[in-house]
Coordinates of C-alpha atoms in Angstrom, one line a residue:
Chain X
X183 CA 6.8 -18.5 -21.0
X184 CA 5.8 -18.3 -24.4
X185 CA 4.3 -15.2 -26.0
X186 CA 4.0 -13.6 -29.3
X187 CA 6.9 -11.2 -29.0
X188 CA 9.2 -13.8 -27.7
X189 CA 8.3 -16.5 -30.4
X190 CA 8.8 -14.0 -33.0
X191 CA 12.2 -13.4 -32.0
X192 CA 13.2 -16.9 -32.2
X193 CA 11.5 -17.3 -35.6
X194 CA 13.5 -14.3 -37.0
X195 CA 16.7 -15.9 -35.9
X196 CA 15.9 -19.4 -37.4
X197 CA 14.9 -17.8 -40.7
X198 CA 17.8 -15.7 -40.8
X199 CA 20.2 -18.6 -40.2
X200 CA 18.4 -21.0 -42.6
X201 CA 16.9 -19.0 -45.3
X202 CA 18.2 -16.8 -48.2
X203 CA 17.5 -13.4 -46.6
X204 CA 20.2 -11.2 -47.9
X205 CA 19.6 -8.3 -50.4
X206 CA 20.1 -9.1 -54.1
X207 CA 21.3 -5.3 -54.3
X208 CA 24.7 -4.7 -53.1
X209 CA 25.9 -2.3 -50.5
X210 CA 27.5 0.0 -53.2
X211 CA 30.9 -0.1 -51.7
X212 CA 32.3 -1.5 -54.8
X213 CA 31.9 1.9 -56.3
X214 CA 34.2 3.5 -53.9
X215 CA 37.8 3.6 -54.9
X216 CA 40.2 4.8 -52.2
X217 CA 43.3 6.8 -53.3
X218 CA 46.4 5.7 -51.3
X219 CA 48.2 8.1 -49.0
X220 CA 51.2 9.7 -50.9
X221 CA 52.8 10.9 -47.8
X222 CA 56.5 10.2 -47.9
X223 CA 58.7 9.0 -45.0
X224 CA 55.8 6.7 -44.0
X225 CA 56.4 2.8 -43.5
X226 CA 53.4 1.3 -42.6
X227 CA 53.5 -2.3 -41.4
X228 CA 50.9 -4.8 -39.5
X229 CA 53.0 -3.9 -36.3
X230 CA 52.5 0.0 -36.3
X231 CA 48.9 0.3 -37.3
X232 CA 46.9 1.7 -34.7
X233 CA 43.1 0.8 -35.2
X234 CA 42.0 2.3 -32.0
X235 CA 39.2 5.0 -31.8
X236 CA 36.7 6.5 -29.6
X237 CA 33.2 5.0 -29.1
X238 CA 30.8 6.7 -26.9
X239 CA 33.8 8.5 -25.1
X240 CA 35.4 5.2 -24.6
X241 CA 38.5 3.9 -26.4
X242 CA 38.0 0.7 -28.5
X243 CA 40.4 -1.5 -30.3
X244 CA 39.1 -1.2 -33.8
X245 CA 36.4 1.0 -35.5
X246 CA 34.0 -2.0 -35.5
X247 CA 31.1 -3.3 -33.3
X248 CA 28.5 -6.1 -33.1
X249 CA 25.2 -4.7 -34.2
X250 CA 22.1 -5.4 -32.2
X251 CA 20.4 -8.6 -33.2
X252 CA 18.5 -10.5 -30.6
X253 CA 17.2 -11.1 -27.0
X254 CA 13.8 -12.0 -25.6
X255 CA 13.6 -15.8 -25.9
X256 CA 15.6 -18.3 -23.8
X257 CA 17.5 -19.5 -26.8
X258 CA 18.6 -16.2 -27.7
X259 CA 20.4 -15.7 -24.2
X260 CA 23.3 -18.0 -25.2
X261 CA 23.7 -16.1 -28.3
X262 CA 24.1 -12.8 -26.7
X263 CA 26.3 -14.3 -24.0
X264 CA 28.8 -15.5 -26.9
X265 CA 28.6 -12.1 -28.3
X266 CA 29.2 -10.4 -25.0
X267 CA 32.4 -12.7 -24.3
X268 CA 33.7 -12.0 -27.7
X269 CA 33.1 -8.5 -27.4
X270 CA 34.9 -8.2 -24.1
X271 CA 37.8 -10.2 -25.3
X272 CA 38.3 -7.8 -28.2
X273 CA 37.2 -4.6 -26.5
X274 CA 34.5 -3.6 -29.1
X275 CA 30.9 -2.6 -28.5
X276 CA 27.9 -4.7 -28.9
X277 CA 24.3 -4.1 -29.3
X278 CA 21.3 -5.9 -28.0
X279 CA 18.0 -6.9 -30.0
X280 CA 14.8 -5.0 -29.4
X281 CA 14.1 -5.0 -25.6
X282 CA 10.5 -4.7 -26.2
X283 CA 10.1 -8.4 -24.9
X284 CA 11.7 -7.6 -21.6
X285 CA 9.5 -4.6 -20.9
X286 CA 6.4 -6.8 -21.8
X287 CA 7.6 -9.7 -19.7
X288 CA 10.1 -8.9 -17.0
X289 CA 11.1 -12.6 -16.6
X290 CA 13.0 -12.3 -20.0
X291 CA 15.4 -9.5 -18.9
X292 CA 18.0 -12.3 -18.3
X293 CA 18.3 -12.9 -22.1
X294 CA 19.7 -9.3 -22.5
X295 CA 21.7 -9.0 -19.1
X296 CA 25.0 -9.7 -20.5
X297 CA 26.8 -7.1 -18.3
X298 CA 26.2 -9.4 -15.4
X299 CA 28.9 -11.5 -16.9
X300 CA 31.2 -9.5 -19.2
X301 CA 32.2 -5.8 -19.0
X302 CA 31.4 -4.5 -22.5
X303 CA 30.1 -1.3 -24.1
X304 CA 26.4 -2.2 -24.4
X305 CA 23.9 -0.6 -26.8
X306 CA 20.3 -0.9 -25.7
X307 CA 17.6 -1.2 -28.4
X308 CA 13.7 -0.4 -28.7
X309 CA 11.6 0.4 -31.7
X310 CA 10.4 3.7 -32.7
X311 CA 6.9 2.2 -32.8
X312 CA 7.2 1.1 -29.2
X313 CA 7.6 4.8 -28.0
X314 CA 3.8 5.5 -28.4
X315 CA 3.2 3.1 -25.3
X316 CA 6.6 3.2 -23.5
X317 CA 7.9 6.6 -22.4
X318 CA 10.9 7.8 -20.7
X319 CA 10.4 6.3 -17.3
X320 CA 9.8 2.8 -18.9
X321 CA 12.9 3.2 -21.1
X322 CA 15.0 4.3 -18.5
X323 CA 14.2 1.3 -16.3
X324 CA 14.7 -1.0 -19.4
X325 CA 18.3 0.4 -19.8
X326 CA 19.1 0.4 -16.2
X327 CA 18.1 -3.3 -15.8
X328 CA 20.8 -4.3 -18.3
X329 CA 23.2 -1.5 -17.6
X330 CA 23.3 -0.1 -20.9
X331 CA 25.6 2.4 -22.1
X332 CA 23.4 4.1 -24.8
X333 CA 20.0 3.5 -26.6
X334 CA 19.5 2.6 -30.2
X335 CA 16.0 3.5 -31.3
X336 CA 15.3 1.3 -34.4
X337 CA 12.9 2.5 -37.1
X338 CA 11.8 -0.2 -39.6
X339 CA 8.5 1.0 -41.4
X340 CA 9.4 -1.5 -44.4
X341 CA 9.6 -4.4 -41.9
X342 CA 6.4 -3.4 -40.1
X343 CA 4.6 -3.2 -43.2
X344 CA 5.3 -6.9 -44.2
X345 CA 5.2 -8.3 -40.4
X346 CA 2.0 -9.9 -39.9
X347 CA 1.8 -8.2 -36.3
X348 CA 3.2 -5.1 -37.6
X349 CA 2.6 -1.5 -36.2
X350 CA 1.5 0.7 -39.2
X351 CA 1.3 3.9 -37.1
X352 CA 4.3 5.9 -37.4
X353 CA 2.5 9.3 -36.9
X354 CA 4.7 11.2 -34.2
X355 CA 7.6 8.7 -34.2
X356 CA 9.9 11.7 -35.0
X357 CA 8.5 13.7 -32.1
X358 CA 8.6 10.5 -29.8
X359 CA 12.3 10.2 -30.4
X360 CA 12.9 13.8 -29.9
X361 CA 11.2 13.6 -26.6
X362 CA 13.2 10.6 -25.4
X363 CA 16.3 12.2 -26.5
X364 CA 15.3 15.5 -24.5
X365 CA 14.4 13.4 -21.4
X366 CA 16.7 10.6 -21.0
X367 CA 20.2 10.9 -19.6
X368 CA 21.6 8.4 -22.1
X369 CA 23.0 8.7 -25.6
X370 CA 20.4 8.1 -28.2
X371 CA 21.3 6.7 -31.7
X372 CA 18.6 6.3 -34.4
X373 CA 19.2 3.2 -36.6
X374 CA 17.4 1.8 -39.5
X375 CA 17.5 -2.0 -39.9
X376 CA 18.3 -2.4 -43.4
X377 CA 16.4 0.0 -45.5
X378 CA 18.8 3.0 -45.1
X379 CA 18.7 6.4 -43.7
X380 CA 18.3 9.5 -46.2
X381 CA 19.6 12.9 -46.2
X382 CA 16.3 14.2 -45.6
X383 CA 15.7 12.1 -42.5
X384 CA 19.3 12.7 -41.3
X385 CA 19.0 16.5 -41.6
X386 CA 15.8 16.3 -39.7
X387 CA 17.6 14.7 -36.9
X388 CA 19.8 17.8 -36.4
X389 CA 17.0 19.6 -34.7
X390 CA 17.0 16.9 -32.1
X391 CA 19.4 15.9 -29.1
X392 CA 20.0 12.6 -30.5
X393 CA 23.8 11.6 -30.3
X394 CA 24.1 9.6 -33.5
X395 CA 22.8 7.8 -36.6
X396 CA 23.4 4.3 -37.7
X397 CA 22.7 4.0 -41.5
X398 CA 21.3 0.5 -41.4
X399 CA 21.5 0.6 -45.1
X400 CA 20.6 -1.9 -47.7
X401 CA 22.9 -4.6 -49.1
X402 CA 23.0 -7.0 -46.1
X403 CA 20.4 -8.9 -44.2
X404 CA 16.9 -8.1 -45.6
X405 CA 14.2 -7.8 -42.9
X406 CA 11.5 -7.6 -45.5
X407 CA 12.7 -10.9 -46.9
X408 CA 12.8 -12.5 -43.4
X409 CA 9.2 -11.2 -42.8
X410 CA 8.0 -12.6 -46.2
X411 CA 9.1 -16.0 -45.0
X412 CA 6.6 -15.3 -42.1
X413 CA 3.6 -14.2 -44.1
X414 CA 1.4 -16.4 -46.5
X415 CA 1.0 -13.5 -48.9
X416 CA 3.1 -12.4 -51.8
X417 CA 1.6 -9.0 -52.0
X418 CA 4.7 -7.3 -50.6
X419 CA 7.3 -9.0 -53.0
X420 CA 7.3 -5.5 -54.7
X421 CA 9.4 -4.2 -51.8
X422 CA 11.8 -7.0 -51.4
X423 CA 14.8 -4.9 -52.7
X424 CA 13.5 -1.6 -51.3
X425 CA 16.1 0.6 -49.7
X426 CA 19.1 2.8 -49.8
X427 CA 22.4 0.9 -50.1
X428 CA 24.7 1.5 -47.3
X429 CA 27.5 3.5 -49.0
X430 CA 24.8 5.9 -50.4
X431 CA 23.1 6.0 -47.0
X432 CA 26.4 6.8 -45.4
X433 CA 27.4 9.5 -47.7
X434 CA 23.8 11.2 -47.5
X435 CA 23.8 10.9 -43.6
X436 CA 27.4 12.2 -43.2
X437 CA 26.5 15.0 -45.7
X438 CA 23.6 16.1 -43.7
X439 CA 24.3 15.2 -40.1
X440 CA 27.4 16.5 -38.2
X441 CA 27.4 14.2 -35.3
X442 CA 28.2 10.4 -34.5
X443 CA 27.5 8.1 -37.7
X444 CA 27.9 4.4 -37.9
X445 CA 27.6 2.3 -41.1
X446 CA 25.9 -1.0 -40.8
X447 CA 24.2 -2.9 -43.6
X448 CA 26.1 -5.7 -45.5
X449 CA 29.5 -4.8 -44.1
X450 CA 31.3 -8.0 -44.9
X451 CA 35.0 -7.5 -45.2
X452 CA 37.8 -5.2 -43.8
X453 CA 37.8 -3.4 -47.1
X454 CA 34.0 -2.3 -46.5
X455 CA 35.2 -1.1 -43.1
X456 CA 38.0 0.9 -44.4
X457 CA 35.9 2.5 -47.2
X458 CA 33.2 3.3 -44.7
X459 CA 35.6 4.9 -42.4
X460 CA 37.2 7.0 -45.1
X461 CA 33.7 8.2 -46.0
X462 CA 33.2 9.5 -42.5
X463 CA 31.6 6.7 -40.5
X464 CA 32.9 6.6 -36.9
X465 CA 32.7 2.8 -36.8
X466 CA 31.0 -0.1 -38.7
X467 CA 28.5 -2.5 -37.4
X468 CA 28.4 -6.1 -38.4
X469 CA 25.5 -8.4 -37.7
X470 CA 24.8 -11.5 -39.9
X471 CA 28.2 -12.9 -40.1
X472 CA 28.3 -12.8 -36.3
X473 CA 25.2 -14.7 -35.9
X474 CA 26.7 -17.4 -38.3
X475 CA 29.9 -17.3 -36.3
X476 CA 28.4 -17.9 -33.1
X477 CA 27.2 -21.2 -33.9
X478 CA 30.8 -22.0 -32.9
X479 CA 30.6 -20.0 -29.7
X480 CA 32.4 -17.0 -28.7
X481 CA 35.7 -18.4 -30.1
X482 CA 33.8 -18.4 -33.6
X483 CA 33.2 -14.8 -33.2
X484 CA 36.6 -13.8 -32.1
X485 CA 38.1 -15.7 -34.9
X486 CA 35.8 -14.1 -37.4
X487 CA 36.4 -10.6 -36.1
X488 CA 40.1 -11.1 -36.0
X489 CA 40.1 -11.9 -39.7
X490 CA 38.2 -8.8 -40.4
X491 CA 40.7 -6.9 -38.4
X492 CA 43.5 -8.5 -40.2
X493 CA 41.8 -7.5 -43.6
X494 CA 41.4 -3.9 -42.3
X495 CA 45.3 -3.9 -41.6
X496 CA 46.1 -5.3 -45.0
X497 CA 44.1 -2.5 -46.6
X498 CA 45.8 0.0 -44.6
X499 CA 49.0 -1.1 -45.5
X500 CA 48.1 -0.8 -49.2
X501 CA 46.9 2.7 -48.6
X502 CA 49.7 3.7 -46.7
X503 CA 47.6 4.7 -43.4
X504 CA 48.7 3.8 -40.0
X505 CA 45.7 5.1 -38.1
X506 CA 42.1 5.8 -38.3
X507 CA 42.8 9.6 -38.9
X508 CA 45.0 8.7 -41.9
X509 CA 42.0 6.8 -43.4
X510 CA 39.6 9.8 -42.8
X511 CA 42.0 11.9 -44.9
X512 CA 42.2 9.7 -47.9
X513 CA 40.9 11.0 -51.1
X514 CA 38.4 8.8 -53.0
X515 CA 36.7 8.4 -56.2
X516 CA 33.2 7.5 -56.6
X517 CA 32.2 5.4 -59.8
X518 CA 28.9 5.1 -61.6
X519 CA 26.0 4.1 -60.8
X520 CA 26.6 5.5 -57.2
X521 CA 28.2 8.8 -58.5
X522 CA 25.2 9.5 -60.7
X523 CA 22.7 8.9 -58.0
X524 CA 24.6 11.1 -55.7
X525 CA 24.7 13.9 -58.4
X526 CA 20.8 13.4 -58.6
X527 CA 20.5 13.5 -54.9
X528 CA 22.3 17.0 -55.2
X529 CA 25.3 15.7 -53.1
X530 CA 28.3 17.8 -53.9
X531 CA 31.1 15.1 -53.9
X532 CA 34.0 17.6 -53.6
X533 CA 32.3 19.4 -50.8
X534 CA 31.6 16.0 -49.1
X535 CA 35.4 15.0 -49.5
X536 CA 36.1 18.2 -47.3
X537 CA 33.4 17.9 -44.9
X538 CA 33.2 14.1 -44.0
X539 CA 35.8 14.4 -41.2
X540 CA 34.3 17.6 -39.7
X541 CA 32.0 15.9 -37.5
X542 CA 31.5 16.5 -33.8
X543 CA 33.6 14.1 -31.8
Chain U
X234 CA 10.3 4.8 -68.6
X235 CA 8.9 3.9 -65.2
X236 CA 11.3 0.9 -64.8
X237 CA 14.2 3.3 -64.5
X238 CA 13.1 5.2 -61.5
X239 CA 13.7 4.3 -57.8
X240 CA 11.9 5.9 -55.0
X241 CA 14.0 7.0 -52.0
X242 CA 13.1 5.3 -48.7
X243 CA 12.0 7.3 -45.9
X244 CA 12.9 5.7 -42.6
X245 CA 10.6 7.9 -40.4
X246 CA 7.3 8.4 -42.3
X247 CA 5.1 10.6 -40.3
X248 CA 1.9 8.7 -41.3
X249 CA -0.7 6.2 -40.0
X250 CA -0.9 3.8 -43.0
X251 CA -4.7 3.4 -42.5
X252 CA -5.2 7.1 -42.8
X253 CA -3.4 7.2 -46.3
X254 CA -5.8 8.5 -49.1
X255 CA -5.3 7.3 -52.6
X256 CA -8.0 9.4 -54.3
X257 CA -6.7 11.7 -56.9
X258 CA -8.2 15.0 -58.2
X259 CA -8.2 15.1 -61.9
X260 CA -9.0 17.9 -64.2
X261 CA -10.7 17.1 -67.1
X262 CA -11.3 19.3 -70.2
X263 CA -14.6 18.6 -71.8
X264 CA -16.5 20.8 -74.4
X265 CA -14.1 23.6 -73.5
X266 CA -15.1 23.4 -69.9
X267 CA -12.6 22.2 -66.8
X268 CA -14.3 19.8 -64.6
X269 CA -12.5 18.3 -61.4
X270 CA -13.3 14.9 -60.4
X271 CA -12.1 12.8 -57.2
X272 CA -11.5 9.2 -57.9
X273 CA -9.2 6.3 -57.9
X274 CA -5.7 7.2 -59.7
X275 CA -6.2 4.5 -62.4
X276 CA -8.0 3.9 -65.6
X277 CA -9.4 0.8 -66.5
X278 CA -9.3 -0.8 -69.9
X279 CA -12.8 -2.0 -71.1
X280 CA -12.5 -4.9 -73.6
X281 CA -16.1 -4.9 -74.7
X282 CA -16.8 -3.6 -78.1
X283 CA -20.6 -3.2 -77.7
X284 CA -21.6 0.1 -76.7
X285 CA -24.3 -1.0 -74.2
X286 CA -22.0 -3.5 -72.4
X287 CA -19.3 -0.7 -72.3
X288 CA -21.7 1.6 -70.6
X289 CA -22.8 -1.2 -68.2
X290 CA -19.2 -1.9 -67.1
X291 CA -18.4 1.6 -66.6
X292 CA -21.4 2.3 -64.3
X293 CA -20.7 -0.9 -62.4
X294 CA -16.9 -0.4 -61.9
X295 CA -17.6 3.4 -60.9
X296 CA -20.0 2.3 -58.2
X297 CA -18.0 -0.6 -56.8
X298 CA -14.4 0.9 -57.1
X299 CA -14.9 4.8 -57.5
X300 CA -13.0 4.5 -60.8
X301 CA -13.8 7.3 -63.1
X302 CA -11.5 6.9 -66.4
X303 CA -11.9 4.2 -68.9
X304 CA -10.4 3.1 -72.3
X305 CA -11.2 1.0 -75.2
X306 CA -8.7 0.6 -78.2
X307 CA -9.9 3.9 -79.7
X308 CA -11.9 5.7 -77.1
X309 CA -11.8 7.3 -73.7
X310 CA -14.4 7.5 -71.3
X311 CA -15.2 9.7 -68.0
X312 CA -17.9 8.8 -65.7
X313 CA -18.9 12.0 -64.0
X314 CA -22.1 12.8 -62.0
X315 CA -23.7 9.6 -63.5
X316 CA -23.0 10.4 -67.0
X317 CA -20.6 9.0 -69.4
X318 CA -18.5 11.5 -71.4
X319 CA -16.9 10.0 -74.5
X320 CA -13.7 11.1 -76.4
X321 CA -11.6 9.9 -79.3
X322 CA -8.1 9.4 -78.4
X323 CA -6.2 12.1 -80.0
X324 CA -2.6 13.2 -80.2
X325 CA -1.1 14.2 -77.0
X326 CA -0.7 17.8 -75.8
X327 CA 2.2 18.7 -73.5
X328 CA 0.2 20.3 -70.8
X329 CA 0.4 17.3 -68.2
X330 CA -2.1 19.3 -65.9
X331 CA -4.8 17.9 -68.1
X332 CA -5.5 14.2 -68.3
X333 CA -3.5 12.9 -71.6
X334 CA -4.4 9.4 -72.6
X335 CA -1.1 9.1 -74.5
X336 CA 0.8 9.1 -71.3
X337 CA -1.1 6.1 -70.0
X338 CA 0.8 2.8 -69.2
X339 CA -0.6 -0.5 -68.3
X340 CA 0.5 -1.8 -64.9
X341 CA 0.2 -4.9 -62.9
X342 CA 1.3 -4.0 -59.4
X343 CA 1.1 -1.0 -57.0
X344 CA 4.7 -0.1 -57.3
X345 CA 4.3 0.5 -61.1
X346 CA 1.3 2.5 -60.3
X347 CA 3.4 4.7 -57.8
X348 CA 6.0 5.3 -60.5
X349 CA 3.3 6.3 -63.1
X350 CA 1.9 8.8 -60.7
X351 CA 5.3 10.2 -59.9
X352 CA 6.2 10.6 -63.4
X353 CA 2.8 12.0 -64.5
X354 CA 2.1 9.1 -66.7
X355 CA -1.1 7.6 -66.2
X356 CA -1.6 4.0 -64.7
X357 CA -4.1 1.9 -66.6
X358 CA -5.3 -1.6 -65.2
X359 CA -5.8 -4.0 -67.7
X360 CA -7.5 -6.4 -65.1
X361 CA -10.0 -5.0 -62.7
X362 CA -9.7 -8.0 -60.5
X363 CA -6.3 -7.0 -59.4
X364 CA -7.4 -3.3 -58.1
X365 CA -7.5 -4.3 -54.3
X366 CA -4.1 -5.8 -54.6
X367 CA -2.9 -2.6 -56.5
X368 CA -4.5 -0.3 -54.0
X369 CA -2.8 -2.1 -51.1
X370 CA 0.4 -2.1 -52.7
X371 CA 0.1 1.6 -53.6
X372 CA -0.3 2.3 -50.2
X373 CA 2.7 0.5 -49.1
X374 CA 4.8 2.8 -51.5
X375 CA 3.2 5.9 -50.3
X376 CA 3.9 4.7 -46.5
X377 CA 7.5 4.3 -47.2
X378 CA 8.0 7.6 -49.2
X379 CA 6.1 9.5 -46.5
X380 CA 3.2 10.4 -48.9
X381 CA 0.0 10.7 -47.1
X382 CA -2.0 11.3 -50.5
X383 CA -1.5 11.3 -54.2
X384 CA -0.4 14.9 -54.4
X385 CA 2.6 14.2 -52.0
X386 CA 3.4 11.0 -53.8
X387 CA 3.8 13.0 -57.2
X388 CA 6.6 14.9 -55.2
X389 CA 8.3 11.9 -53.6
X390 CA 12.0 11.9 -54.0
X391 CA 13.2 9.6 -56.7
X392 CA 16.3 8.7 -58.5
X393 CA 16.8 7.7 -62.2
X394 CA 18.8 4.3 -62.4
X395 CA 20.5 2.6 -65.4

């Protein structure tokens, strides 16, 4: 059954796959330099590296997950199924795209219902803008219908501004998120979709019961760019490169928020993952490369992620780190321009080095 | 300069876009008296040289667009209470609470207008036909920096970039 939300989901996928929708600005991880672990007596090899970590109280094989992308159209079901098969095989979590479509049209639930086929750690997804209309009861049902393990609430004001059908009323968005976190018996993660979380927003979330924050920083897929392809106006070109790069957003978020933090936004290599973990991320989310890889089925996704894991291990050998905790203890240097920006943002980098691992597990 | 600043994105603005106000309160010192006017936060460059044409344009733009500040090459005008007050442009003072024509910058889009306001530079439109576009774009920047009004925009977090 065709409807506006469902059609938009498919359009987004098509544009993301076919057009140039990446940020021109980088994720700023190139300005992070890790200093190898100098501990003697360590001999790190590919065979004795342990990448396992805890995600939502469950052990996963590597500190990566497949970030939520899609659902809500019959053609997106196969994508989610391929992702689920790969996530199950690799024992890493996966996210769903916004589930608004299945709340509006129950018959689209199947496009998200991957746990019917594969046992995975599943992150549900709804927009903060939808919480005006849909309260705890509806959200709970939405999560139960797909057997989700947690809920990501995405906030995307830049995308909504450009989107022809965008919702431009974010009044009470924070209170609505707070209310859901208070009333729903699910772990709630606030996520941006590519424009980043600042320390001001992260700090504000400390006063809520949310479980974690996903940076959703700039440097990868650009949702403003995607929506610019859907609109006939060029009025919003001025915000095409708007946002906080992922490395900056991760540091700001970790500096201000002491719970679960994941880094997404332009994560494209094992080196990006290693740097993000060292900066205090619990795990890293990857999206666009997975969307490309799934064109070759679940095997394409598995092949891609195995390459990322291999890259992570190679970097850890160079850094003399044999596990995730070793990574979190590494010292690092931050180069300009990122260093200069963090100083302007009043981030004490020495203090950050000390506190980045002191988060509630 | 304004090109060197970048606003910090606010992922959770507490705003309805349609309630954003871009009127600015400006204090003008004229004849040793301080007057406050509420108008659009732009000045417009008037290209006519003829005094009658200048006055006619000023009155028309004020009615249509609520703009109260105008420039020619050598003069500065304020339209207040249906009167036009004329100044010669003089050397600037450092007091930025008072309008300072030497802080004015010609802009072509709403992001530049926002930057000017944030840096207490003053944005000038050289093309009055762009005002609707610039207003919309300015509101977009205000939305994404959680600024309900011009006073909040003037305090929005920024960084200076190289």
